[in-house]
């Protein structure tokens, strides 16, 4: 795939799955992304997670680093994100934003992921609402729907298509 050199780009820092469901999710070198989600990953509470409109969970590596510096016990995958991404202006990502990952996968941001009490142990004083879009705009995890299925690998380029 070719793209304009002036499109914002980032990269895949880590790919995370948990075959048992829940958090944390564990690092894998690559994963197949399908319409209903990431192969090898399971969601415990399908009412709130998974399905075509919440197929892939995304989070920012840079925000994880800021939260770590503030004393929270986070690492990539501990917030339940499938793809930990770096190099993107996270606060500017909106519903409808499209991302191309590597040569195969095309995602569209579908919603902000509400923080869950299952994440409390990763936060100092259990402050899991620190990643609430309502309370802290630009700090939320994002859910994406899959526009084009394929395999993603750690280190692949992420192109912000708008």
Tab-separated table of N, CA and C in Angstrom:
chain	number	residue	atom	x	y	z
A	1	UNK	N	0.843	-1.179	0.000
A	1	UNK	CA	0.000	0.000	0.000
A	1	UNK	C	0.883	1.236	0.000
A	2	UNK	N	0.544	2.190	-0.770
A	2	UNK	CA	1.276	3.454	-0.770
A	2	UNK	C	0.437	4.487	-0.041
A	3	UNK	N	1.114	5.479	0.498
A	3	UNK	CA	0.401	6.541	1.190
A	3	UNK	C	1.194	7.828	1.060
A	4	UNK	N	0.487	8.905	1.290
A	4	UNK	CA	1.118	10.210	1.254
A	4	UNK	C	2.080	10.333	2.417
A	5	UNK	N	3.297	10.841	2.190
A	5	UNK	CA	4.267	10.940	3.281
A	5	UNK	C	3.857	11.916	4.375
A	6	UNK	N	2.855	12.757	4.120
A	6	UNK	CA	2.458	13.712	5.153
A	6	UNK	C	1.343	13.200	6.059
A	7	UNK	N	0.880	11.960	5.854
A	7	UNK	CA	-0.112	11.388	6.759
A	7	UNK	C	0.579	11.008	8.068
A	8	UNK	N	-0.064	11.289	9.203
A	8	UNK	CA	0.536	10.924	10.487
A	8	UNK	C	0.721	9.409	10.599
A	9	UNK	N	1.866	9.016	11.144
A	9	UNK	CA	2.134	7.594	11.310
A	9	UNK	C	2.595	7.294	12.730
A	10	UNK	N	2.380	6.065	13.123
A	10	UNK	CA	2.840	5.533	14.386
A	10	UNK	C	3.311	4.111	14.149
A	11	UNK	N	3.365	3.320	15.238
A	11	UNK	CA	3.751	1.927	15.076
A	11	UNK	C	3.086	1.068	16.142
A	12	UNK	N	3.051	-0.222	15.888
A	12	UNK	CA	2.521	-1.192	16.838
A	12	UNK	C	3.640	-1.537	17.814
A	13	UNK	N	3.462	-1.166	19.072
A	13	UNK	CA	4.458	-1.462	20.110
A	13	UNK	C	4.265	-2.881	20.631
A	14	UNK	N	3.002	-3.261	20.843
A	14	UNK	CA	2.722	-4.587	21.390
A	14	UNK	C	1.339	-5.037	20.941
A	15	UNK	N	1.194	-6.353	20.743
A	15	UNK	CA	-0.081	-6.988	20.430
A	15	UNK	C	-0.418	-7.847	21.639
A	16	UNK	N	-1.663	-7.735	22.126
A	16	UNK	CA	-2.033	-8.355	23.393
A	16	UNK	C	-3.299	-9.189	23.266
A	17	UNK	N	-3.256	-10.399	23.819
A	17	UNK	CA	-4.419	-11.282	23.851
A	17	UNK	C	-4.473	-11.998	25.198
A	18	UNK	N	-5.649	-12.505	25.526
A	18	UNK	CA	-5.816	-13.368	26.687
A	18	UNK	C	-6.822	-14.440	26.296
A	19	UNK	N	-6.368	-15.682	26.072
A	19	UNK	CA	-7.284	-16.735	25.639
A	19	UNK	C	-8.323	-17.118	26.688
A	20	UNK	N	-8.090	-16.744	27.951
A	20	UNK	CA	-9.047	-17.018	29.026
A	20	UNK	C	-10.060	-15.896	29.184
A	21	UNK	N	-9.744	-14.738	28.623
A	21	UNK	CA	-10.600	-13.566	28.761
A	21	UNK	C	-10.122	-12.665	29.880
A	22	UNK	N	-10.530	-11.430	29.807
A	22	UNK	CA	-10.200	-10.481	30.861
A	22	UNK	C	-8.830	-9.859	30.725
A	23	UNK	N	-8.370	-9.293	31.859
A	23	UNK	CA	-7.088	-8.607	31.914
A	23	UNK	C	-6.212	-9.256	32.972
A	24	UNK	N	-4.912	-9.149	32.822
A	24	UNK	CA	-4.232	-8.478	31.717
A	24	UNK	C	-4.264	-9.337	30.466
A	25	UNK	N	-3.876	-8.707	29.375
A	25	UNK	CA	-3.668	-9.426	28.118
A	25	UNK	C	-2.161	-9.577	27.949
A	26	UNK	N	-1.752	-10.613	27.253
A	26	UNK	CA	-0.342	-10.989	27.165
A	26	UNK	C	0.209	-10.771	25.758
A	27	UNK	N	1.471	-10.396	25.705
A	27	UNK	CA	2.128	-10.054	24.442
A	27	UNK	C	2.289	-11.261	23.536
A	28	UNK	N	1.985	-11.047	22.259
A	28	UNK	CA	2.249	-12.019	21.194
A	28	UNK	C	2.924	-11.268	20.049
A	29	UNK	N	3.746	-11.942	19.240
A	29	UNK	CA	4.457	-11.231	18.168
A	29	UNK	C	3.586	-10.826	16.987
A	30	UNK	N	2.486	-11.552	16.776
A	30	UNK	CA	1.578	-11.223	15.681
A	30	UNK	C	0.211	-11.792	16.015
A	31	UNK	N	-0.800	-11.317	15.305
A	31	UNK	CA	-2.162	-11.817	15.520
A	31	UNK	C	-2.991	-11.577	14.273
A	32	UNK	N	-3.948	-12.474	14.077
A	32	UNK	CA	-4.905	-12.300	12.984
A	32	UNK	C	-6.094	-11.513	13.508
A	33	UNK	N	-6.444	-10.473	12.759
A	33	UNK	CA	-7.572	-9.623	13.133
A	33	UNK	C	-8.709	-9.906	12.164
A	34	UNK	N	-9.852	-10.293	12.733
A	34	UNK	CA	-11.037	-10.581	11.937
A	34	UNK	C	-12.171	-9.649	12.344
A	35	UNK	N	-13.242	-9.677	11.591
A	35	UNK	CA	-14.383	-8.793	11.811
A	35	UNK	C	-14.862	-8.812	13.262
A	36	UNK	N	-14.867	-9.977	13.899
A	36	UNK	CA	-15.360	-10.096	15.270
A	36	UNK	C	-14.286	-9.966	16.334
A	37	UNK	N	-13.037	-9.738	15.932
A	37	UNK	CA	-12.006	-9.542	16.943
A	37	UNK	C	-10.669	-10.147	16.599
A	38	UNK	N	-9.827	-10.231	17.619
A	38	UNK	CA	-8.465	-10.721	17.479
A	38	UNK	C	-8.456	-12.207	17.797
A	39	UNK	N	-7.967	-13.006	16.855
A	39	UNK	CA	-7.907	-14.450	17.063
A	39	UNK	C	-6.983	-14.735	18.254
A	40	UNK	N	-7.453	-15.583	19.169
A	40	UNK	CA	-6.679	-15.924	20.356
A	40	UNK	C	-7.035	-15.082	21.567
A	41	UNK	N	-7.931	-14.108	21.392
A	41	UNK	CA	-8.355	-13.269	22.502
A	41	UNK	C	-9.817	-13.563	22.814
A	42	UNK	N	-10.133	-13.537	24.092
A	42	UNK	CA	-11.506	-13.786	24.530
A	42	UNK	C	-11.944	-12.644	25.441
A	43	UNK	N	-13.221	-12.327	25.407
A	43	UNK	CA	-13.793	-11.332	26.302
A	43	UNK	C	-14.713	-12.057	27.266
A	44	UNK	N	-14.588	-11.743	28.545
A	44	UNK	CA	-15.445	-12.379	29.558
A	44	UNK	C	-16.855	-11.817	29.547
A	45	UNK	N	-16.991	-10.527	29.330
A	45	UNK	CA	-18.295	-9.869	29.423
A	45	UNK	C	-18.674	-9.310	28.053
A	46	UNK	N	-19.267	-10.157	27.232
A	46	UNK	CA	-19.580	-9.794	25.847
A	46	UNK	C	-20.604	-8.665	25.758
A	47	UNK	N	-21.322	-8.407	26.822
A	47	UNK	CA	-22.269	-7.287	26.810
A	47	UNK	C	-21.527	-5.961	26.649
A	48	UNK	N	-20.310	-5.909	27.166
A	48	UNK	CA	-19.542	-4.667	27.159
A	48	UNK	C	-18.341	-4.686	26.214
A	49	UNK	N	-17.879	-5.876	25.841
A	49	UNK	CA	-16.653	-6.011	25.048
A	49	UNK	C	-16.876	-6.960	23.874
A	50	UNK	N	-16.153	-6.729	22.806
A	50	UNK	CA	-16.173	-7.638	21.670
A	50	UNK	C	-17.305	-7.368	20.696
A	51	UNK	N	-17.378	-8.225	19.679
A	51	UNK	CA	-18.366	-8.069	18.623
A	51	UNK	C	-17.856	-7.120	17.551
A	52	UNK	N	-18.559	-7.019	16.434
A	52	UNK	CA	-18.079	-6.234	15.297
A	52	UNK	C	-17.806	-4.756	15.577
A	53	UNK	N	-18.581	-4.120	16.459
A	53	UNK	CA	-18.356	-2.695	16.706
A	53	UNK	C	-17.317	-2.436	17.806
A	54	UNK	N	-16.869	-3.503	18.458
A	54	UNK	CA	-15.829	-3.395	19.492
A	54	UNK	C	-14.812	-4.512	19.294
A	55	UNK	N	-14.447	-4.753	18.052
A	55	UNK	CA	-13.611	-5.900	17.704
A	55	UNK	C	-12.183	-5.798	18.216
A	56	UNK	N	-11.624	-4.591	18.206
A	56	UNK	CA	-10.223	-4.399	18.585
A	56	UNK	C	-10.141	-3.225	19.550
A	57	UNK	N	-9.466	-3.451	20.664
A	57	UNK	CA	-9.255	-2.390	21.641
A	57	UNK	C	-7.855	-1.809	21.434
A	58	UNK	N	-7.764	-0.485	21.459
A	58	UNK	CA	-6.510	0.222	21.184
A	58	UNK	C	-6.151	1.119	22.363
A	59	UNK	N	-4.834	1.256	22.613
A	59	UNK	CA	-4.393	2.241	23.596
A	59	UNK	C	-3.011	2.756	23.243
A	60	UNK	N	-2.698	3.908	23.810
A	60	UNK	CA	-1.466	4.630	23.532
A	60	UNK	C	-0.331	4.229	24.471
A	61	UNK	N	0.795	3.885	23.889
A	61	UNK	CA	1.992	3.574	24.673
A	61	UNK	C	2.474	4.806	25.430
A	62	UNK	N	2.404	5.971	24.795
A	62	UNK	CA	2.844	7.200	25.459
A	62	UNK	C	1.993	7.512	26.687
A	63	UNK	N	0.683	7.271	26.606
A	63	UNK	CA	-0.175	7.513	27.773
A	63	UNK	C	0.133	6.509	28.881
A	64	UNK	N	0.426	5.273	28.525
A	64	UNK	CA	0.834	4.288	29.528
A	64	UNK	C	2.080	4.782	30.258
A	65	UNK	N	3.037	5.330	29.513
A	65	UNK	CA	4.260	5.831	30.141
A	65	UNK	C	3.974	6.993	31.093
A	66	UNK	N	3.085	7.907	30.714
A	66	UNK	CA	2.725	9.022	31.589
A	66	UNK	C	2.053	8.489	32.863
A	67	UNK	N	1.152	7.539	32.705
A	67	UNK	CA	0.473	6.966	33.858
A	67	UNK	C	1.445	6.206	34.767
A	68	UNK	N	2.414	5.504	34.169
A	68	UNK	CA	3.448	4.832	34.960
A	68	UNK	C	4.235	5.847	35.783
A	69	UNK	N	4.610	6.948	35.164
A	69	UNK	CA	5.387	7.988	35.843
A	69	UNK	C	4.598	8.603	37.003
A	70	UNK	N	3.274	8.548	36.925
A	70	UNK	CA	2.427	9.072	37.996
A	70	UNK	C	2.195	8.040	39.104
A	71	UNK	N	2.814	6.868	38.973
A	71	UNK	CA	2.734	5.856	40.021
A	71	UNK	C	1.758	4.723	39.789
A	72	UNK	N	1.102	4.703	38.653
A	72	UNK	CA	0.180	3.608	38.349
A	72	UNK	C	0.974	2.400	37.868
A	73	UNK	N	0.485	1.204	38.195
A	73	UNK	CA	1.180	-0.049	37.885
A	73	UNK	C	0.713	-0.622	36.542
A	74	UNK	N	0.951	0.121	35.507
A	74	UNK	CA	0.493	-0.268	34.172
A	74	UNK	C	1.643	-0.759	33.318
A	75	UNK	N	1.291	-1.559	32.350
A	75	UNK	CA	2.213	-1.989	31.301
A	75	UNK	C	1.352	-2.260	30.075
A	76	UNK	N	1.939	-2.294	28.888
A	76	UNK	CA	1.138	-2.657	27.721
A	76	UNK	C	0.387	-3.973	27.962
A	77	UNK	N	-0.905	-3.953	27.666
A	77	UNK	CA	-1.764	-5.116	27.859
A	77	UNK	C	-2.525	-5.117	29.169
A	78	UNK	N	-2.052	-4.370	30.154
A	78	UNK	CA	-2.719	-4.393	31.464
A	78	UNK	C	-4.067	-3.677	31.459
A	79	UNK	N	-4.310	-2.858	30.468
A	79	UNK	CA	-5.602	-2.175	30.361
A	79	UNK	C	-6.564	-2.908	29.427
A	80	UNK	N	-6.156	-4.085	28.992
A	80	UNK	CA	-7.021	-4.899	28.154
A	80	UNK	C	-7.003	-4.542	26.684
A	81	UNK	N	-6.068	-3.675	26.293
A	81	UNK	CA	-6.010	-3.297	24.879
A	81	UNK	C	-5.365	-4.418	24.065
A	82	UNK	N	-5.888	-4.607	22.859
A	82	UNK	CA	-5.308	-5.588	21.936
A	82	UNK	C	-4.078	-5.042	21.238
A	83	UNK	N	-4.114	-3.762	20.887
A	83	UNK	CA	-2.978	-3.143	20.208
A	83	UNK	C	-2.513	-1.936	21.015
A	84	UNK	N	-1.263	-1.969	21.428
A	84	UNK	CA	-0.640	-0.828	22.076
A	84	UNK	C	0.115	-0.091	20.984
A	85	UNK	N	-0.261	1.161	20.740
A	85	UNK	CA	0.262	1.932	19.617
A	85	UNK	C	1.077	3.125	20.112
A	86	UNK	N	2.081	3.508	19.348
A	86	UNK	CA	2.851	4.709	19.692
A	86	UNK	C	2.913	5.637	18.489
A	87	UNK	N	3.231	6.907	18.786
A	87	UNK	CA	3.484	7.875	17.732
A	87	UNK	C	2.269	8.591	17.182
A	88	UNK	N	1.093	8.347	17.752
A	88	UNK	CA	-0.119	9.019	17.283
A	88	UNK	C	-0.543	10.057	18.309
A	89	UNK	N	-1.148	11.137	17.853
A	89	UNK	CA	-1.699	12.154	18.752
A	89	UNK	C	-3.026	11.605	19.281
A	90	UNK	N	-2.940	10.885	20.402
A	90	UNK	CA	-4.078	10.123	20.913
A	90	UNK	C	-5.305	10.997	21.145
A	91	UNK	N	-5.098	12.165	21.703
A	91	UNK	CA	-6.216	13.053	22.002
A	91	UNK	C	-6.969	13.540	20.776
A	92	UNK	N	-6.349	13.436	19.609
A	92	UNK	CA	-7.015	13.896	18.386
A	92	UNK	C	-7.812	12.778	17.706
A	93	UNK	N	-7.673	11.539	18.154
A	93	UNK	CA	-8.398	10.430	17.536
A	93	UNK	C	-9.866	10.501	17.929
A	94	UNK	N	-10.725	10.334	16.970
A	94	UNK	CA	-12.167	10.470	17.171
A	94	UNK	C	-12.909	9.289	16.551
A	95	UNK	N	-14.171	9.151	16.920
A	95	UNK	CA	-15.021	8.146	16.296
A	95	UNK	C	-15.057	8.443	14.800
A	96	UNK	N	-14.833	7.426	13.999
A	96	UNK	CA	-14.784	7.578	12.545
A	96	UNK	C	-13.368	7.654	11.994
A	97	UNK	N	-12.383	7.943	12.851
A	97	UNK	CA	-10.988	7.965	12.400
A	97	UNK	C	-10.604	6.582	11.896
A	98	UNK	N	-9.874	6.544	10.790
A	98	UNK	CA	-9.469	5.272	10.216
A	98	UNK	C	-7.959	5.107	10.304
A	99	UNK	N	-7.546	3.866	10.588
A	99	UNK	CA	-6.136	3.523	10.735
A	99	UNK	C	-5.804	2.340	9.840
A	100	UNK	N	-4.684	2.442	9.172
A	100	UNK	CA	-4.173	1.312	8.386
A	100	UNK	C	-2.992	0.748	9.164
A	101	UNK	N	-3.012	-0.545	9.439
A	101	UNK	CA	-1.942	-1.173	10.210
A	101	UNK	C	-1.235	-2.174	9.314
A	102	UNK	N	0.053	-1.901	9.077
A	102	UNK	CA	0.812	-2.756	8.167
A	102	UNK	C	0.231	-2.684	6.774
A	103	UNK	N	0.361	-3.776	6.041
A	103	UNK	CA	-0.124	-3.825	4.667
A	103	UNK	C	-1.524	-4.403	4.541
A	104	UNK	N	-2.074	-4.927	5.646
A	104	UNK	CA	-3.326	-5.657	5.523
A	104	UNK	C	-4.509	-5.050	6.254
A	105	UNK	N	-4.343	-4.669	7.509
A	105	UNK	CA	-5.478	-4.364	8.375
A	105	UNK	C	-5.882	-2.893	8.285
A	106	UNK	N	-7.194	-2.686	8.205
A	106	UNK	CA	-7.781	-1.358	8.163
A	106	UNK	C	-8.845	-1.316	9.244
A	107	UNK	N	-8.687	-0.391	10.205
A	107	UNK	CA	-9.610	-0.247	11.324
A	107	UNK	C	-10.288	1.108	11.280
A	108	UNK	N	-11.470	1.175	11.878
A	108	UNK	CA	-12.178	2.441	12.043
A	108	UNK	C	-12.586	2.563	13.508
A	109	UNK	N	-12.217	3.665	14.135
A	109	UNK	CA	-12.571	3.868	15.532
A	109	UNK	C	-14.089	3.996	15.628
A	110	UNK	N	-14.670	3.142	16.491
A	110	UNK	CA	-16.118	3.062	16.608
A	110	UNK	C	-16.647	3.700	17.893
A	111	UNK	N	-15.845	3.668	18.975
A	111	UNK	CA	-16.319	4.224	20.247
A	111	UNK	C	-15.166	4.352	21.228
A	112	UNK	N	-15.442	5.093	22.291
A	112	UNK	CA	-14.517	5.179	23.418
A	112	UNK	C	-14.878	4.027	24.352
A	113	UNK	N	-13.880	3.397	24.934
A	113	UNK	CA	-14.126	2.274	25.839
A	113	UNK	C	-14.267	2.796	27.263
A	114	UNK	N	-15.403	2.541	27.861
A	114	UNK	CA	-15.617	2.952	29.251
A	114	UNK	C	-14.680	2.151	30.151
A	115	UNK	N	-14.087	2.807	31.149
A	115	UNK	CA	-13.201	2.061	32.046
A	115	UNK	C	-14.005	1.093	32.908
A	116	UNK	N	-13.380	-0.006	33.238
A	116	UNK	CA	-14.031	-1.094	33.962
A	116	UNK	C	-13.346	-1.297	35.310
A	117	UNK	N	-14.113	-1.653	36.309
A	117	UNK	CA	-13.548	-1.876	37.640
A	117	UNK	C	-12.527	-3.013	37.651
A	118	UNK	N	-12.539	-3.874	36.634
A	118	UNK	CA	-11.542	-4.947	36.539
A	118	UNK	C	-10.132	-4.381	36.370
A	119	UNK	N	-10.030	-3.100	36.011
A	119	UNK	CA	-8.735	-2.452	35.809
A	119	UNK	C	-8.200	-1.805	37.087
A	120	UNK	N	-8.985	-1.784	38.133
A	120	UNK	CA	-8.629	-1.040	39.349
A	120	UNK	C	-7.271	-1.426	39.916
A	121	UNK	N	-6.890	-2.697	39.875
A	121	UNK	CA	-5.613	-3.123	40.470
A	121	UNK	C	-4.404	-2.518	39.763
A	122	UNK	N	-4.566	-2.072	38.545
A	122	UNK	CA	-3.452	-1.476	37.797
A	122	UNK	C	-3.257	-0.001	38.142
A	123	UNK	N	-4.210	0.568	38.873
A	123	UNK	CA	-4.162	1.997	39.167
A	123	UNK	C	-3.920	2.252	40.648
A	124	UNK	N	-3.103	3.246	40.900
A	124	UNK	CA	-2.865	3.710	42.262
A	124	UNK	C	-4.209	4.079	42.883
A	125	UNK	N	-4.469	3.596	44.078
A	125	UNK	CA	-5.730	3.849	44.793
A	125	UNK	C	-6.953	3.412	43.985
A	126	UNK	N	-6.768	2.480	43.047
A	126	UNK	CA	-7.888	1.967	42.266
A	126	UNK	C	-8.536	2.965	41.339
A	127	UNK	N	-7.818	4.019	40.952
A	127	UNK	CA	-8.371	5.116	40.148
A	127	UNK	C	-8.550	4.755	38.670
A	128	UNK	N	-9.296	3.693	38.388
A	128	UNK	CA	-9.457	3.237	37.008
A	128	UNK	C	-10.199	4.244	36.132
A	129	UNK	N	-10.937	5.160	36.722
A	129	UNK	CA	-11.641	6.170	35.919
A	129	UNK	C	-10.685	7.221	35.361
A	130	UNK	N	-9.399	7.059	35.649
A	130	UNK	CA	-8.380	7.949	35.086
A	130	UNK	C	-8.362	7.864	33.561
A	131	UNK	N	-8.875	6.759	33.013
A	131	UNK	CA	-8.904	6.608	31.551
A	131	UNK	C	-10.339	6.715	31.010
A	132	UNK	N	-11.176	7.454	31.709
A	132	UNK	CA	-12.541	7.708	31.267
A	132	UNK	C	-12.554	8.877	30.288
A	133	UNK	N	-13.162	8.700	29.146
A	133	UNK	CA	-13.274	9.777	28.167
A	133	UNK	C	-14.091	10.942	28.729
A	134	UNK	N	-15.106	10.631	29.522
A	134	UNK	CA	-15.947	11.687	30.102
A	134	UNK	C	-15.172	12.509	31.124
A	135	UNK	N	-14.410	11.844	32.004
A	135	UNK	CA	-13.689	12.542	33.065
A	135	UNK	C	-12.357	13.122	32.595
A	136	UNK	N	-11.721	12.434	31.652
A	136	UNK	CA	-10.390	12.836	31.176
A	136	UNK	C	-10.328	12.680	29.651
A	137	UNK	N	-10.937	13.601	28.902
A	137	UNK	CA	-10.953	13.482	27.434
A	137	UNK	C	-9.554	13.281	26.859
A	138	UNK	N	-9.471	12.346	25.914
A	138	UNK	CA	-8.198	12.060	25.256
A	138	UNK	C	-7.381	10.973	25.931
A	139	UNK	N	-7.880	10.421	27.051
A	139	UNK	CA	-7.144	9.380	27.794
A	139	UNK	C	-7.810	8.018	27.699
A	140	UNK	N	-8.896	7.908	26.986
A	140	UNK	CA	-9.662	6.668	26.904
A	140	UNK	C	-9.001	5.640	25.976
A	141	UNK	N	-9.274	4.378	26.281
A	141	UNK	CA	-9.013	3.326	25.296
A	141	UNK	C	-10.040	3.512	24.184
A	142	UNK	N	-9.747	2.973	23.025
A	142	UNK	CA	-10.642	3.106	21.885
A	142	UNK	C	-11.036	1.729	21.379
A	143	UNK	N	-12.281	1.605	20.954
A	143	UNK	CA	-12.734	0.396	20.276
A	143	UNK	C	-12.777	0.677	18.785
A	144	UNK	N	-12.341	-0.313	18.014
A	144	UNK	CA	-12.355	-0.173	16.558
A	144	UNK	C	-13.107	-1.330	15.919
A	145	UNK	N	-13.773	-1.004	14.815
A	145	UNK	CA	-14.356	-2.049	13.972
A	145	UNK	C	-13.351	-2.348	12.868
A	146	UNK	N	-13.419	-3.550	12.350
A	146	UNK	CA	-12.478	-4.002	11.333
A	146	UNK	C	-13.087	-3.779	9.960
A	147	UNK	N	-12.425	-2.979	9.140
A	147	UNK	CA	-12.861	-2.735	7.760
A	147	UNK	C	-12.200	-3.719	6.801
A	148	UNK	N	-10.939	-4.079	7.090
A	148	UNK	CA	-10.234	-5.091	6.301
A	148	UNK	C	-9.479	-5.995	7.262
A	149	UNK	N	-9.753	-7.297	7.170
A	149	UNK	CA	-9.102	-8.282	8.025
A	149	UNK	C	-7.667	-8.537	7.580
A	150	UNK	N	-6.870	-9.106	8.479
A	150	UNK	CA	-5.506	-9.483	8.131
A	150	UNK	C	-4.678	-9.753	9.371
A	151	UNK	N	-3.388	-9.906	9.155
A	151	UNK	CA	-2.446	-10.188	10.233
A	151	UNK	C	-1.663	-8.919	10.544
A	152	UNK	N	-1.491	-8.653	11.844
A	152	UNK	CA	-0.649	-7.542	12.280
A	152	UNK	C	0.544	-8.109	13.027
A	153	UNK	N	1.654	-7.376	12.974
A	153	UNK	CA	2.874	-7.785	13.652
A	153	UNK	C	3.433	-6.613	14.442
A	154	UNK	N	4.102	-6.943	15.545
A	154	UNK	CA	4.767	-5.918	16.341
A	154	UNK	C	5.747	-5.167	15.451
A	155	UNK	N	5.783	-3.851	15.602
A	155	UNK	CA	6.704	-3.003	14.846
A	155	UNK	C	6.127	-2.461	13.553
A	156	UNK	N	4.968	-2.965	13.132
A	156	UNK	CA	4.391	-2.480	11.882
A	156	UNK	C	3.949	-1.027	12.007
A	157	UNK	N	3.937	-0.362	10.871
A	157	UNK	CA	3.546	1.039	10.790
A	157	UNK	C	2.029	1.165	10.911
A	158	UNK	N	1.606	2.210	11.593
A	158	UNK	CA	0.204	2.577	11.702
A	158	UNK	C	0.037	3.920	11.009
A	159	UNK	N	-0.832	3.961	10.013
A	159	UNK	CA	-1.055	5.184	9.248
A	159	UNK	C	-2.439	5.716	9.585
A	160	UNK	N	-2.475	6.954	10.018
A	160	UNK	CA	-3.729	7.626	10.342
A	160	UNK	C	-4.301	8.154	9.030
A	161	UNK	N	-5.437	7.595	8.629
A	161	UNK	CA	-6.042	7.967	7.343
A	161	UNK	C	-7.054	9.086	7.489
A	162	UNK	N	-7.427	9.402	8.693
A	162	UNK	CA	-8.392	10.477	8.914
A	162	UNK	C	-9.737	9.988	9.330
